[in-house]
């Protein structure tokens, strides 16, 4: 099966959950899935649930703490770079049908990984790999290379009323 490049971006809720939903669907179809979560280091509930799908689905984190943050430290950069090297191998191996790089756009935004490296990764992916990139502020160059781009548009979000990420719903 030919794999395409998908991007879920925008400020509205649903980017990561859409990617997770597709991962669950893919496992049901007997596909092999790899999810790399950039920037995130906390034990999000999806790790707990998706670990049940091992070894059909593998999920790893390449972040040091919680999500929206401060100026990145060297440690954040090191962890993201190491993660990027790992996902490069994962994609090249051709062992996974669906590879999700969650919050890679955030990693790009904070310059934890380089845009050129991500663009090369897209160019060099094997034909069969479906690649999904999530996170706010997808760079135009990534959007240009993708086959499918969805922008989650915030119409309303309780975040603005001070409701922070809740366990099981946002984290
Ligand atoms: P989900 O994981 O629920 O699918 P998402 O992937 O679309 O959401 P992200 O952009 O990854 O959303 O946001 C992560 C978290 O940041 C949200 O769950 C929310 O708690 C918080 N958040 C939402 N809106 C804002 C905002 N305007 N500013 C800062 N943080 C926000
Ligand atoms: Mg997200």
Short mmCIF file of N, CA and C in Angstrom, two decimals, residues 6-62:
data_model
loop_
_atom_site.label_atom_id
_atom_site.label_comp_id
_atom_site.label_asym_id
_atom_site.label_seq_id
_atom_site.Cartn_x
_atom_site.Cartn_y
_atom_site.Cartn_z
N UNK A 6 0.77 13.00 6.14
CA UNK A 6 -0.35 13.76 6.71
C UNK A 6 0.14 14.72 7.79
N UNK A 7 -0.50 15.86 7.86
CA UNK A 7 -0.17 16.87 8.88
C UNK A 7 -1.44 17.29 9.60
N UNK A 8 -1.41 17.22 10.94
CA UNK A 8 -2.52 17.76 11.74
C UNK A 8 -1.98 18.93 12.53
N UNK A 9 -2.46 20.12 12.19
CA UNK A 9 -1.93 21.32 12.84
C UNK A 9 -3.08 22.23 13.26
N UNK A 10 -2.79 23.44 13.65
CA UNK A 10 -3.81 24.39 14.08
C UNK A 10 -3.90 24.46 15.60
N UNK A 11 -4.68 25.45 16.08
CA UNK A 11 -4.75 25.70 17.53
C UNK A 11 -5.87 24.94 18.23
N UNK A 12 -6.77 24.36 17.47
CA UNK A 12 -7.90 23.66 18.09
C UNK A 12 -7.52 22.29 18.61
N UNK A 13 -8.38 21.75 19.47
CA UNK A 13 -8.12 20.43 20.06
C UNK A 13 -8.34 19.32 19.04
N UNK A 14 -7.54 18.29 19.10
CA UNK A 14 -7.82 17.10 18.30
C UNK A 14 -6.67 16.56 17.48
N UNK A 15 -5.53 17.22 17.50
CA UNK A 15 -4.41 16.79 16.64
C UNK A 15 -3.82 15.47 17.12
N UNK A 16 -3.45 15.45 18.37
CA UNK A 16 -2.85 14.22 18.90
C UNK A 16 -3.89 13.10 18.97
N UNK A 17 -5.11 13.44 19.37
CA UNK A 17 -6.13 12.38 19.47
C UNK A 17 -6.49 11.83 18.10
N UNK A 18 -6.46 12.65 17.07
CA UNK A 18 -6.73 12.14 15.71
C UNK A 18 -5.65 11.15 15.31
N UNK A 19 -4.42 11.48 15.62
CA UNK A 19 -3.30 10.59 15.27
C UNK A 19 -3.42 9.27 16.05
N UNK A 20 -3.78 9.37 17.33
CA UNK A 20 -3.93 8.15 18.14
C UNK A 20 -5.09 7.31 17.62
N UNK A 21 -6.16 7.98 17.24
CA UNK A 21 -7.31 7.26 16.68
C UNK A 21 -6.93 6.49 15.44
N UNK A 22 -6.14 7.10 14.59
CA UNK A 22 -5.72 6.40 13.38
C UNK A 22 -4.79 5.24 13.71
N UNK A 23 -3.96 5.43 14.72
CA UNK A 23 -3.06 4.36 15.14
C UNK A 23 -3.85 3.14 15.60
N UNK A 24 -4.91 3.39 16.35
CA UNK A 24 -5.76 2.30 16.85
C UNK A 24 -6.43 1.59 15.67
N UNK A 25 -6.89 2.36 14.72
CA UNK A 25 -7.51 1.79 13.52
C UNK A 25 -6.51 0.93 12.76
N UNK A 26 -5.29 1.44 12.64
CA UNK A 26 -4.25 0.74 11.88
C UNK A 26 -3.92 -0.61 12.51
N UNK A 27 -3.81 -0.63 13.84
CA UNK A 27 -3.52 -1.89 14.53
C UNK A 27 -4.62 -2.91 14.24
N UNK A 28 -5.85 -2.44 14.20
CA UNK A 28 -6.98 -3.31 13.91
C UNK A 28 -6.89 -3.94 12.54
N UNK A 29 -6.22 -3.26 11.64
CA UNK A 29 -6.07 -3.76 10.27
C UNK A 29 -4.80 -4.59 10.12
N UNK A 30 -4.11 -4.81 11.22
CA UNK A 30 -2.89 -5.62 11.17
C UNK A 30 -1.65 -4.85 10.75
N UNK A 31 -1.75 -3.52 10.75
CA UNK A 31 -0.58 -2.71 10.40
C UNK A 31 0.31 -2.53 11.63
N UNK A 32 1.58 -2.28 11.36
CA UNK A 32 2.54 -2.01 12.44
C UNK A 32 2.68 -0.49 12.58
N UNK A 33 2.66 -0.05 13.83
CA UNK A 33 2.63 1.39 14.10
C UNK A 33 3.75 1.80 15.03
N UNK A 34 4.36 2.94 14.73
CA UNK A 34 5.35 3.54 15.63
C UNK A 34 4.93 4.97 15.92
N UNK A 35 4.87 5.33 17.19
CA UNK A 35 4.56 6.70 17.57
C UNK A 35 5.74 7.27 18.37
N UNK A 36 6.29 8.36 17.90
CA UNK A 36 7.32 9.07 18.64
C UNK A 36 6.72 10.39 19.09
N UNK A 37 6.72 10.62 20.41
CA UNK A 37 6.18 11.88 20.92
C UNK A 37 7.33 12.83 21.24
N UNK A 38 7.42 13.88 20.48
CA UNK A 38 8.44 14.89 20.76
C UNK A 38 7.94 15.84 21.83
N UNK A 39 8.89 16.48 22.51
CA UNK A 39 8.63 17.51 23.52
C UNK A 39 7.97 16.94 24.78
N UNK A 40 7.12 15.93 24.64
CA UNK A 40 6.41 15.37 25.79
C UNK A 40 7.28 14.38 26.55
N UNK A 41 7.27 14.50 27.86
CA UNK A 41 8.03 13.57 28.68
C UNK A 41 7.21 13.00 29.81
N UNK A 42 6.01 13.57 29.98
CA UNK A 42 5.16 13.07 31.07
C UNK A 42 4.47 11.78 30.65
N UNK A 43 4.07 11.02 31.65
CA UNK A 43 3.42 9.74 31.37
C UNK A 43 1.95 9.98 31.02
N UNK A 44 1.73 10.36 29.78
CA UNK A 44 0.37 10.64 29.30
C UNK A 44 -0.44 9.35 29.28
N UNK A 45 -1.74 9.48 29.47
CA UNK A 45 -2.60 8.29 29.55
C UNK A 45 -2.55 7.44 28.29
N UNK A 46 -2.30 8.08 27.15
CA UNK A 46 -2.25 7.29 25.90
C UNK A 46 -1.09 6.29 25.92
N UNK A 47 -0.05 6.59 26.65
CA UNK A 47 1.05 5.63 26.74
C UNK A 47 0.55 4.35 27.41
N UNK A 48 -0.20 4.59 28.50
CA UNK A 48 -0.73 3.47 29.27
C UNK A 48 -1.64 2.60 28.41
N UNK A 49 -2.55 3.23 27.66
CA UNK A 49 -3.47 2.42 26.85
C UNK A 49 -2.77 1.80 25.64
N UNK A 50 -1.93 2.57 24.99
CA UNK A 50 -1.34 2.06 23.75
C UNK A 50 -0.29 0.99 23.99
N UNK A 51 0.28 0.98 25.19
CA UNK A 51 1.25 -0.07 25.52
C UNK A 51 0.62 -1.46 25.44
N UNK A 52 -0.70 -1.52 25.55
CA UNK A 52 -1.40 -2.81 25.44
C UNK A 52 -1.27 -3.40 24.04
N UNK A 53 -0.99 -2.55 23.08
CA UNK A 53 -0.90 -3.02 21.69
C UNK A 53 0.50 -3.52 21.32
N UNK A 54 1.42 -3.41 22.25
CA UNK A 54 2.78 -3.87 21.98
C UNK A 54 2.75 -5.35 21.61
N UNK A 55 3.48 -5.84 20.62
CA UNK A 55 4.48 -5.15 19.79
C UNK A 55 3.94 -4.64 18.44
N UNK A 56 2.61 -4.65 18.26
CA UNK A 56 2.07 -4.13 16.98
C UNK A 56 2.19 -2.62 16.93
N UNK A 57 2.20 -2.02 18.11
CA UNK A 57 2.34 -0.56 18.19
C UNK A 57 3.40 -0.25 19.24
N UNK A 58 4.34 0.60 18.86
CA UNK A 58 5.37 1.02 19.80
C UNK A 58 5.26 2.52 19.98
N UNK A 59 5.26 2.96 21.22
CA UNK A 59 5.20 4.40 21.49
C UNK A 59 6.38 4.80 22.37
N UNK A 60 7.08 5.86 21.95
CA UNK A 60 8.24 6.34 22.71
C UNK A 60 8.17 7.85 22.83
N UNK A 61 8.78 8.35 23.90
CA UNK A 61 8.81 9.79 24.12
C UNK A 61 10.21 10.36 24.00
N UNK A 62 10.27 11.52 23.40
CA UNK A 62 11.55 12.21 23.24
C UNK A 62 11.46 13.62 23.81
#
